[in-house]
Amino acid sequence: MAVLDDNTGSWRVGVLFSQSGVTSTIERTQLNATLLAIEEINANGGVLGRPIEPVMYDPASDHKKFRSFAERLFQVDRIRLLFGCYMSSTRKAVLPVVETHRGLLFYPTLYEGFEYSRHCIYTGAAPNQNSLQLARFLLSAFGNRFLFVGSNYIYPYESNRVMGDFVSQGKGKVLDEIYVPLYPQDKDFEKVIARIKKTSPDVIFSTVVGSGTSTLYRAYRAAGFDPARMPIASLTTSEAEVAEMGPEAAEGHITAAPFFETLSSPAARRFVGSFKDKYGADAPVTAGAEASYFQVHLAMRAVAKCGSDDPEQVLANLRDAEWDAPQGRVRIDPENNHTYLWPRIARLDRNGRFQTVWNPGVRVKPDPYCVVQSLDDWSVDDLQLLRP
């Protein structure tokens, strides 16, 4: 996998996001943002005069296909840098391939933490950049009795464990944990609704992903629950899932993320405008898309600095690298390959648009192992709730 010695031709990079399957709705936003960033860089002359060429496959939300296509990208297509993955199961399937070939994976999705690979740059939120803030917010605004519902795979189990620790810190109680299949049927959520009715929690914390998300929110609305009193709070419900479920089912529910489509900063508005110009006015722009976008810019700026796509050299040039992302100025932490991000919490209005209800206005150092995190680190005394 030698660099092109004559420094001609394109920079070939791997891109692995699902265009079909259970998580395709959100992953398409990540793919679109990746291609938008590549288009922008190429329109400005590429990297050192050479265009970026994305080599793409559709892994169809299947971790086995993710692994197979990753092997093909490194062995056949001879790429060195890989952008992709949404579910933790797919990241864990791909990482051993990346490590074997000494490549570099850029992973743009929030995840459960408790992982490090020197062959991975994590640009999505770690638990101390979303779970911690969300727990503090919910405990202050709604109460301390939580019901957890999630999809049946790695991320929801681990995320619920972390959130459960934060709830306990706040003297709260987890009433129950319910898991539904990754490809759920309506009857799976009938059990969830029955459990909500029986326990009457203050908050429903959802780690349901993919197509099941809209089913859950619609079932909640059909049951007549009141999101002003008992919202669904989630880290995995983005603009993409809201577009699928519709504003009526979405209204009043809560998400924590570093980026929302409705952010009003000039950088955010430029990014959202460019995205919608390219993909349509109704194309959802998610936090996963924003991370996918800025990680391409960070990665290729590092390539420009070292004049090579050699992963070791790129990694060295990424340490402490900063970039003015749409969410704010981000930075790669050389201690753990994760990213300094800007936590925010937003609530969905009657039009299905996220309105920020808590913005601490601070950039948070990633702590993927939650070593020093405490709910007391955060104050919501100035909380302004936007009621639906």
GROMACS .gro file of N, CA, C and O in nm, residues 44-148:
model
  420
   44ASN      N    1  -1.191   2.333  -0.433
   44ASN     CA    2  -1.085   2.428  -0.398
   44ASN      C    3  -0.947   2.377  -0.436
   44ASN      O    4  -0.847   2.420  -0.379
   45GLY      N    5  -0.943   2.285  -0.531
   45GLY     CA    6  -0.813   2.238  -0.581
   45GLY      C    7  -0.767   2.106  -0.525
   45GLY      O    8  -0.655   2.062  -0.553
   46GLY      N    9  -0.851   2.042  -0.444
   46GLY     CA   10  -0.813   1.914  -0.386
   46GLY      C   11  -0.710   1.930  -0.276
   46GLY      O   12  -0.700   2.035  -0.212
   47VAL      N   13  -0.631   1.827  -0.254
   47VAL     CA   14  -0.526   1.828  -0.153
   47VAL      C   15  -0.391   1.820  -0.225
   47VAL      O   16  -0.362   1.722  -0.294
   48LEU      N   17  -0.315   1.927  -0.214
   48LEU     CA   18  -0.186   1.938  -0.284
   48LEU      C   19  -0.204   1.916  -0.435
   48LEU      O   20  -0.123   1.852  -0.501
   49GLY      N   21  -0.315   1.970  -0.486
   49GLY     CA   22  -0.342   1.963  -0.629
   49GLY      C   23  -0.401   1.833  -0.678
   49GLY      O   24  -0.426   1.816  -0.798
   50ARG      N   25  -0.427   1.740  -0.585
   50ARG     CA   26  -0.483   1.610  -0.623
   50ARG      C   27  -0.623   1.596  -0.566
   50ARG      O   28  -0.647   1.625  -0.448
   51PRO      N   29  -0.720   1.549  -0.645
   51PRO     CA   30  -0.857   1.534  -0.594
   51PRO      C   31  -0.870   1.415  -0.500
   51PRO      O   32  -0.791   1.321  -0.505
   52ILE      N   33  -0.971   1.422  -0.415
   52ILE     CA   34  -1.007   1.309  -0.329
   52ILE      C   35  -1.107   1.223  -0.406
   52ILE      O   36  -1.204   1.274  -0.462
   53GLU      N   37  -1.084   1.094  -0.406
   53GLU     CA   38  -1.174   0.999  -0.474
   53GLU      C   39  -1.234   0.905  -0.371
   53GLU      O   40  -1.163   0.820  -0.316
   54PRO      N   41  -1.364   0.917  -0.341
   54PRO     CA   42  -1.426   0.826  -0.246
   54PRO      C   43  -1.453   0.690  -0.310
   54PRO      O   44  -1.506   0.682  -0.422
   55VAL      N   45  -1.415   0.583  -0.239
   55VAL     CA   46  -1.446   0.447  -0.281
   55VAL      C   47  -1.552   0.395  -0.186
   55VAL      O   48  -1.527   0.377  -0.067
   56MET      N   49  -1.674   0.372  -0.236
   56MET     CA   50  -1.790   0.351  -0.150
   56MET      C   51  -1.854   0.214  -0.174
   56MET      O   52  -1.857   0.165  -0.287
   57TYR      N   53  -1.908   0.159  -0.065
   57TYR     CA   54  -1.991   0.040  -0.073
   57TYR      C   55  -2.110   0.059   0.021
   57TYR      O   56  -2.105   0.143   0.111
   58ASP      N   57  -2.214  -0.021  -0.001
   58ASP     CA   58  -2.332  -0.018   0.086
   58ASP      C   59  -2.333  -0.142   0.174
   58ASP      O   60  -2.369  -0.250   0.128
   59PRO      N   61  -2.298  -0.128   0.304
   59PRO     CA   62  -2.295  -0.245   0.392
   59PRO      C   63  -2.433  -0.284   0.447
   59PRO      O   64  -2.444  -0.381   0.522
   60ALA      N   65  -2.536  -0.207   0.412
   60ALA     CA   66  -2.676  -0.244   0.440
   60ALA      C   67  -2.703  -0.270   0.588
   60ALA      O   68  -2.780  -0.360   0.623
   61SER      N   69  -2.640  -0.192   0.676
   61SER     CA   70  -2.664  -0.200   0.821
   61SER      C   71  -2.628  -0.337   0.880
   61SER      O   72  -2.678  -0.375   0.985
   62ASP      N   73  -2.540  -0.410   0.813
   62ASP     CA   74  -2.503  -0.546   0.852
   62ASP      C   75  -2.356  -0.549   0.891
   62ASP      O   76  -2.269  -0.521   0.807
   63HIS      N   77  -2.327  -0.584   1.017
   63HIS     CA   78  -2.188  -0.576   1.063
   63HIS      C   79  -2.096  -0.671   0.986
   63HIS      O   80  -1.978  -0.642   0.968
   64LYS      N   81  -2.148  -0.782   0.937
   64LYS     CA   82  -2.066  -0.874   0.859
   64LYS      C   83  -2.028  -0.812   0.725
   64LYS      O   84  -1.915  -0.829   0.678
   65LYS      N   85  -2.121  -0.740   0.665
   65LYS     CA   86  -2.091  -0.673   0.538
   65LYS      C   87  -1.994  -0.557   0.561
   65LYS      O   88  -1.908  -0.529   0.476
   66PHE      N   89  -2.008  -0.488   0.674
   66PHE     CA   90  -1.912  -0.382   0.706
   66PHE      C   91  -1.771  -0.440   0.709
   66PHE      O   92  -1.677  -0.383   0.652
   67ARG      N   93  -1.755  -0.552   0.777
   67ARG     CA   94  -1.622  -0.612   0.788
   67ARG      C   95  -1.570  -0.657   0.650
   67ARG      O   96  -1.455  -0.631   0.614
   68SER      N   97  -1.658  -0.720   0.572
   68SER     CA   98  -1.618  -0.770   0.440
   68SER      C   99  -1.578  -0.656   0.348
   68SER      O  100  -1.475  -0.663   0.278
   69PHE      N  101  -1.656  -0.548   0.348
   69PHE     CA  102  -1.623  -0.434   0.262
   69PHE      C  103  -1.498  -0.362   0.312
   69PHE      O  104  -1.420  -0.309   0.231
   70ALA      N  105  -1.477  -0.358   0.443
   70ALA     CA  106  -1.355  -0.298   0.495
   70ALA      C  107  -1.233  -0.376   0.447
   70ALA      O  108  -1.131  -0.317   0.406
   71GLU      N  109  -1.242  -0.508   0.449
   71GLU     CA  110  -1.132  -0.590   0.399
   71GLU      C  111  -1.106  -0.561   0.251
   71GLU      O  112  -0.992  -0.550   0.207
   72ARG      N  113  -1.214  -0.549   0.176
   72ARG     CA  114  -1.198  -0.520   0.033
   72ARG      C  115  -1.133  -0.384   0.011
   72ARG      O  116  -1.046  -0.368  -0.076
   73LEU      N  117  -1.176  -0.286   0.088
   73LEU     CA  118  -1.121  -0.151   0.072
   73LEU      C  119  -0.971  -0.149   0.095
   73LEU      O  120  -0.896  -0.084   0.022
   74PHE      N  121  -0.925  -0.220   0.197
   74PHE     CA  122  -0.782  -0.219   0.228
   74PHE      C  123  -0.701  -0.313   0.137
   74PHE      O  124  -0.591  -0.279   0.094
   75GLN      N  125  -0.756  -0.429   0.106
   75GLN     CA  126  -0.680  -0.528   0.032
   75GLN      C  127  -0.686  -0.508  -0.119
   75GLN      O  128  -0.585  -0.526  -0.189
   76VAL      N  129  -0.804  -0.472  -0.171
   76VAL     CA  130  -0.823  -0.462  -0.315
   76VAL      C  131  -0.813  -0.317  -0.363
   76VAL      O  132  -0.741  -0.285  -0.459
   77ASP      N  133  -0.885  -0.229  -0.294
   77ASP     CA  134  -0.888  -0.088  -0.335
   77ASP      C  135  -0.768  -0.009  -0.286
   77ASP      O  136  -0.745   0.103  -0.332
   78ARG      N  137  -0.696  -0.069  -0.192
   78ARG     CA  138  -0.569  -0.010  -0.143
   78ARG      C  139  -0.586   0.127  -0.079
   78ARG      O  140  -0.500   0.214  -0.093
   79ILE      N  141  -0.698   0.145  -0.011
   79ILE     CA  142  -0.715   0.272   0.061
   79ILE      C  143  -0.638   0.264   0.193
   79ILE      O  144  -0.600   0.157   0.240
   80ARG      N  145  -0.617   0.378   0.255
   80ARG     CA  146  -0.548   0.383   0.384
   80ARG      C  147  -0.631   0.453   0.491
   80ARG      O  148  -0.616   0.428   0.610
   81LEU      N  149  -0.717   0.544   0.447
   81LEU     CA  150  -0.804   0.618   0.538
   81LEU      C  151  -0.949   0.578   0.510
   81LEU      O  152  -0.991   0.574   0.396
   82LEU      N  153  -1.023   0.549   0.618
   82LEU     CA  154  -1.160   0.501   0.605
   82LEU      C  155  -1.253   0.589   0.687
   82LEU      O  156  -1.229   0.613   0.806
   83PHE      N  157  -1.360   0.637   0.624
   83PHE     CA  158  -1.462   0.717   0.691
   83PHE      C  159  -1.589   0.633   0.698
   83PHE      O  160  -1.640   0.589   0.594
   84GLY      N  161  -1.641   0.610   0.820
   84GLY     CA  162  -1.763   0.533   0.824
   84GLY      C  163  -1.802   0.476   0.957
   84GLY      O  164  -1.737   0.499   1.059
   85CYS      N  165  -1.913   0.400   0.954
   85CYS     CA  166  -1.975   0.326   1.064
   85CYS      C  167  -2.070   0.413   1.146
   85CYS      O  168  -2.041   0.528   1.176
   86TYR      N  169  -2.182   0.352   1.182
   86TYR     CA  170  -2.279   0.416   1.272
   86TYR      C  171  -2.295   0.332   1.398
   86TYR      O  172  -2.251   0.372   1.505
   87MET      N  173  -2.353   0.214   1.388
   87MET     CA  174  -2.371   0.131   1.506
   87MET      C  175  -2.237   0.083   1.562
   87MET      O  176  -2.143   0.057   1.487
   88SER      N  177  -2.230   0.068   1.694
   88SER     CA  178  -2.108   0.019   1.757
   88SER      C  179  -2.072  -0.121   1.710
   88SER      O  180  -1.954  -0.157   1.700
   89SER      N  181  -2.173  -0.202   1.680
   89SER     CA  182  -2.146  -0.337   1.632
   89SER      C  183  -2.071  -0.332   1.499
   89SER      O  184  -1.985  -0.418   1.472
   90THR      N  185  -2.100  -0.232   1.417
   90THR     CA  186  -2.029  -0.222   1.289
   90THR      C  187  -1.888  -0.167   1.310
   90THR      O  188  -1.794  -0.211   1.244
   91ARG      N  189  -1.873  -0.073   1.401
   91ARG     CA  190  -1.738  -0.021   1.431
   91ARG      C  191  -1.650  -0.133   1.485
   91ARG      O  192  -1.534  -0.148   1.445
   92LYS      N  193  -1.704  -0.214   1.575
   92LYS     CA  194  -1.626  -0.323   1.633
   92LYS      C  195  -1.595  -0.431   1.531
   92LYS      O  196  -1.496  -0.504   1.545
   93ALA      N  197  -1.677  -0.443   1.427
   93ALA     CA  198  -1.648  -0.538   1.319
   93ALA      C  199  -1.538  -0.485   1.227
   93ALA      O  200  -1.456  -0.562   1.175
   94VAL      N  201  -1.535  -0.354   1.208
   94VAL     CA  202  -1.441  -0.293   1.114
   94VAL      C  203  -1.303  -0.269   1.177
   94VAL      O  204  -1.200  -0.285   1.110
   95LEU      N  205  -1.299  -0.232   1.304
   95LEU     CA  206  -1.173  -0.191   1.366
   95LEU      C  207  -1.061  -0.294   1.356
   95LEU      O  208  -0.947  -0.259   1.325
   96PRO      N  209  -1.088  -0.424   1.379
   96PRO     CA  210  -0.978  -0.521   1.366
   96PRO      C  211  -0.919  -0.524   1.225
   96PRO      O  212  -0.798  -0.546   1.208
   97VAL      N  213  -1.001  -0.501   1.124
   97VAL     CA  214  -0.952  -0.495   0.987
   97VAL      C  215  -0.862  -0.374   0.969
   97VAL      O  216  -0.753  -0.382   0.911
   98VAL      N  217  -0.907  -0.260   1.020
   98VAL     CA  218  -0.828  -0.136   1.011
   98VAL      C  219  -0.694  -0.154   1.082
   98VAL      O  220  -0.588  -0.114   1.029
   99GLU      N  221  -0.698  -0.213   1.199
   99GLU     CA  222  -0.575  -0.232   1.276
   99GLU      C  223  -0.480  -0.329   1.207
   99GLU      O  224  -0.358  -0.307   1.204
  100THR      N  225  -0.534  -0.436   1.151
  100THR     CA  226  -0.450  -0.533   1.080
  100THR      C  227  -0.375  -0.469   0.964
  100THR      O  228  -0.257  -0.499   0.940
  101HIS      N  229  -0.443  -0.380   0.894
  101HIS     CA  230  -0.383  -0.315   0.777
  101HIS      C  231  -0.317  -0.181   0.812
  101HIS      O  232  -0.273  -0.109   0.722
  102ARG      N  233  -0.314  -0.153   0.943
  102ARG     CA  234  -0.251  -0.029   0.991
  102ARG      C  235  -0.306   0.093   0.921
  102ARG      O  236  -0.233   0.185   0.882
  103GLY      N  237  -0.438   0.091   0.904
  103GLY     CA  238  -0.506   0.206   0.846
  103GLY      C  239  -0.555   0.299   0.955
  103GLY      O  240  -0.512   0.291   1.071
  104LEU      N  241  -0.647   0.388   0.918
  104LEU     CA  242  -0.702   0.483   1.014
  104LEU      C  243  -0.851   0.499   0.985
  104LEU      O  244  -0.889   0.534   0.873
  105LEU      N  245  -0.933   0.470   1.086
  105LEU     CA  246  -1.079   0.485   1.076
  105LEU      C  247  -1.121   0.616   1.140
  105LEU      O  248  -1.080   0.647   1.252
  106PHE      N  249  -1.205   0.691   1.068
  106PHE     CA  250  -1.267   0.811   1.124
  106PHE      C  251  -1.413   0.777   1.151
  106PHE      O  252  -1.489   0.750   1.058
  107TYR      N  253  -1.450   0.780   1.280
  107TYR     CA  254  -1.581   0.731   1.324
  107TYR      C  255  -1.665   0.849   1.373
  107TYR      O  256  -1.638   0.905   1.480
  108PRO      N  257  -1.772   0.888   1.300
  108PRO     CA  258  -1.842   1.013   1.328
  108PRO      C  259  -1.973   0.999   1.406
  108PRO      O  260  -2.067   1.074   1.384
  109THR      N  261  -1.979   0.902   1.497
  109THR     CA  262  -2.104   0.872   1.564
  109THR      C  263  -2.087   0.872   1.715
  109THR      O  264  -1.987   0.822   1.766
  110LEU      N  265  -2.185   0.929   1.787
  110LEU     CA  266  -2.185   0.914   1.932
  110LEU      C  267  -2.176   0.766   1.965
  110LEU      O  268  -2.225   0.680   1.892
  111TYR      N  269  -2.113   0.734   2.078
  111TYR     CA  270  -2.105   0.593   2.114
  111TYR      C  271  -2.092   0.579   2.265
  111TYR      O  272  -2.092   0.679   2.339
  112GLU      N  273  -2.080   0.455   2.311
  112GLU     CA  274  -2.089   0.425   2.454
  112GLU      C  275  -1.961   0.450   2.531
  112GLU      O  276  -1.958   0.441   2.654
  113GLY      N  277  -1.852   0.484   2.462
  113GLY     CA  278  -1.726   0.508   2.531
  113GLY      C  279  -1.655   0.378   2.566
  113GLY      O  280  -1.684   0.271   2.514
  114PHE      N  281  -1.556   0.391   2.655
  114PHE     CA  282  -1.481   0.275   2.706
  114PHE      C  283  -1.411   0.200   2.594
  114PHE      O  284  -1.410   0.077   2.590
  115GLU      N  285  -1.350   0.277   2.504
  115GLU     CA  286  -1.274   0.217   2.395
  115GLU      C  287  -1.163   0.312   2.354
  115GLU      O  288  -1.177   0.434   2.361
  116TYR      N  289  -1.053   0.254   2.310
  116TYR     CA  290  -0.946   0.331   2.249
  116TYR      C  291  -0.877   0.244   2.145
  116TYR      O  292  -0.849   0.127   2.170
  117SER      N  293  -0.854   0.300   2.030
  117SER     CA  294  -0.768   0.238   1.930
  117SER      C  295  -0.684   0.348   1.869
  117SER      O  296  -0.738   0.452   1.831
  118ARG      N  297  -0.555   0.326   1.859
  118ARG     CA  298  -0.471   0.428   1.796
  118ARG      C  299  -0.498   0.435   1.647
  118ARG      O  300  -0.450   0.525   1.577
  119HIS      N  301  -0.578   0.340   1.596
  119HIS     CA  302  -0.614   0.339   1.454
  119HIS      C  303  -0.754   0.395   1.430
  119HIS      O  304  -0.813   0.372   1.324
  120CYS      N  305  -0.808   0.466   1.530
  120CYS     CA  306  -0.942   0.524   1.514
  120CYS      C  307  -0.944   0.666   1.569
  120CYS      O  308  -0.890   0.692   1.677
  121ILE      N  309  -1.006   0.756   1.495
  121ILE     CA  310  -1.034   0.891   1.541
  121ILE      C  311  -1.184   0.900   1.565
  121ILE      O  312  -1.264   0.880   1.473
  122TYR      N  313  -1.221   0.927   1.689
  122TYR     CA  314  -1.362   0.929   1.730
  122TYR      C  315  -1.411   1.074   1.729
  122TYR      O  316  -1.369   1.155   1.811
  123THR      N  317  -1.500   1.108   1.636
  123THR     CA  318  -1.545   1.246   1.626
  123THR      C  319  -1.688   1.267   1.675
  123THR      O  320  -1.737   1.380   1.678
  124GLY      N  321  -1.757   1.157   1.712
  124GLY     CA  322  -1.888   1.169   1.775
  124GLY      C  323  -1.872   1.184   1.926
  124GLY      O  324  -1.762   1.173   1.980
  125ALA      N  325  -1.983   1.208   1.994
  125ALA     CA  326  -1.980   1.236   2.137
  125ALA      C  327  -1.952   1.111   2.220
  125ALA      O  328  -2.008   1.005   2.196
  126ALA      N  329  -1.865   1.126   2.318
  126ALA     CA  330  -1.845   1.026   2.423
  126ALA      C  331  -1.950   1.052   2.533
  126ALA      O  332  -2.013   1.159   2.535
  127PRO      N  333  -1.970   0.958   2.626
  127PRO     CA  334  -2.077   0.974   2.725
  127PRO      C  335  -2.067   1.102   2.809
  127PRO      O  336  -2.169   1.158   2.848
  128ASN      N  337  -1.944   1.150   2.834
  128ASN     CA  338  -1.932   1.272   2.916
  128ASN      C  339  -1.964   1.398   2.835
  128ASN      O  340  -1.963   1.508   2.889
  129GLN      N  341  -1.998   1.379   2.706
  129GLN     CA  342  -2.032   1.493   2.621
  129GLN      C  343  -2.178   1.492   2.579
  129GLN      O  344  -2.219   1.578   2.501
  130ASN      N  345  -2.256   1.396   2.629
  130ASN     CA  346  -2.400   1.398   2.602
  130ASN      C  347  -2.481   1.332   2.714
  130ASN      O  348  -2.574   1.390   2.765
  131SER      N  349  -2.443   1.212   2.757
  131SER     CA  350  -2.519   1.142   2.862
  131SER      C  351  -2.518   1.219   2.993
  131SER      O  352  -2.620   1.232   3.061
  132LEU      N  353  -2.403   1.270   3.030
  132LEU     CA  354  -2.388   1.342   3.156
  132LEU      C  355  -2.478   1.465   3.158
  132LEU      O  356  -2.553   1.488   3.255
  133GLN      N  357  -2.472   1.544   3.052
  133GLN     CA  358  -2.552   1.666   3.047
  133GLN      C  359  -2.702   1.634   3.043
  133GLN      O  360  -2.783   1.701   3.106
  134LEU      N  361  -2.737   1.530   2.967
  134LEU     CA  362  -2.877   1.494   2.956
  134LEU      C  363  -2.932   1.446   3.090
  134LEU      O  364  -3.044   1.483   3.128
  135ALA      N  365  -2.855   1.367   3.161
  135ALA     CA  366  -2.900   1.318   3.293
  135ALA      C  367  -2.923   1.435   3.388
  135ALA      O  368  -3.026   1.441   3.457
  136ARG      N  369  -2.830   1.528   3.392
  136ARG     CA  370  -2.843   1.643   3.482
  136ARG      C  371  -2.967   1.726   3.448
  136ARG      O  372  -3.042   1.768   3.536
  137PHE      N  373  -2.987   1.745   3.319
  137PHE     CA  374  -3.103   1.821   3.272
  137PHE      C  375  -3.233   1.752   3.312
  137PHE      O  376  -3.325   1.814   3.368
  138LEU      N  377  -3.243   1.625   3.285
  138LEU     CA  378  -3.368   1.552   3.310
  138LEU      C  379  -3.399   1.543   3.458
  138LEU      O  380  -3.515   1.559   3.500
  139LEU      N  381  -3.297   1.519   3.538
  139LEU     CA  382  -3.318   1.510   3.683
  139LEU      C  383  -3.367   1.643   3.740
  139LEU      O  384  -3.450   1.647   3.831
  140SER      N  385  -3.317   1.752   3.683
  140SER     CA  386  -3.356   1.884   3.732
  140SER      C  387  -3.494   1.925   3.683
  140SER      O  388  -3.569   1.993   3.754
  141ALA      N  389  -3.528   1.885   3.561
  141ALA     CA  390  -3.649   1.938   3.498
  141ALA      C  391  -3.771   1.847   3.511
  141ALA      O  392  -3.884   1.897   3.507
  142PHE      N  393  -3.750   1.716   3.528
  142PHE     CA  394  -3.864   1.625   3.521
  142PHE      C  395  -3.881   1.531   3.639
  142PHE      O  396  -3.992   1.494   3.674
  143GLY      N  397  -3.773   1.489   3.701
  143GLY     CA  398  -3.784   1.394   3.812
  143GLY      C  399  -3.678   1.287   3.802
  143GLY      O  400  -3.594   1.288   3.712
  144ASN      N  401  -3.683   1.193   3.896
  144ASN     CA  402  -3.573   1.097   3.906
  144ASN      C  403  -3.613   0.952   3.883
  144ASN      O  404  -3.537   0.861   3.913
  145ARG      N  405  -3.731   0.929   3.828
  145ARG     CA  406  -3.776   0.792   3.800
  145ARG      C  407  -3.768   0.769   3.649
  145ARG      O  408  -3.843   0.828   3.572
  146PHE      N  409  -3.676   0.682   3.609
  146PHE     CA  410  -3.645   0.662   3.467
  146PHE      C  411  -3.686   0.522   3.422
  146PHE      O  412  -3.671   0.424   3.497
  147LEU      N  413  -3.733   0.513   3.299
  147LEU     CA  414  -3.754   0.385   3.232
  147LEU      C  415  -3.664   0.384   3.109
  147LEU      O  416  -3.666   0.478   3.029
  148PHE      N  417  -3.584   0.279   3.094
  148PHE     CA  418  -3.493   0.267   2.980
  148PHE      C  419  -3.553   0.174   2.875
  148PHE      O  420  -3.600   0.065   2.908
   0.00000   0.00000   0.00000
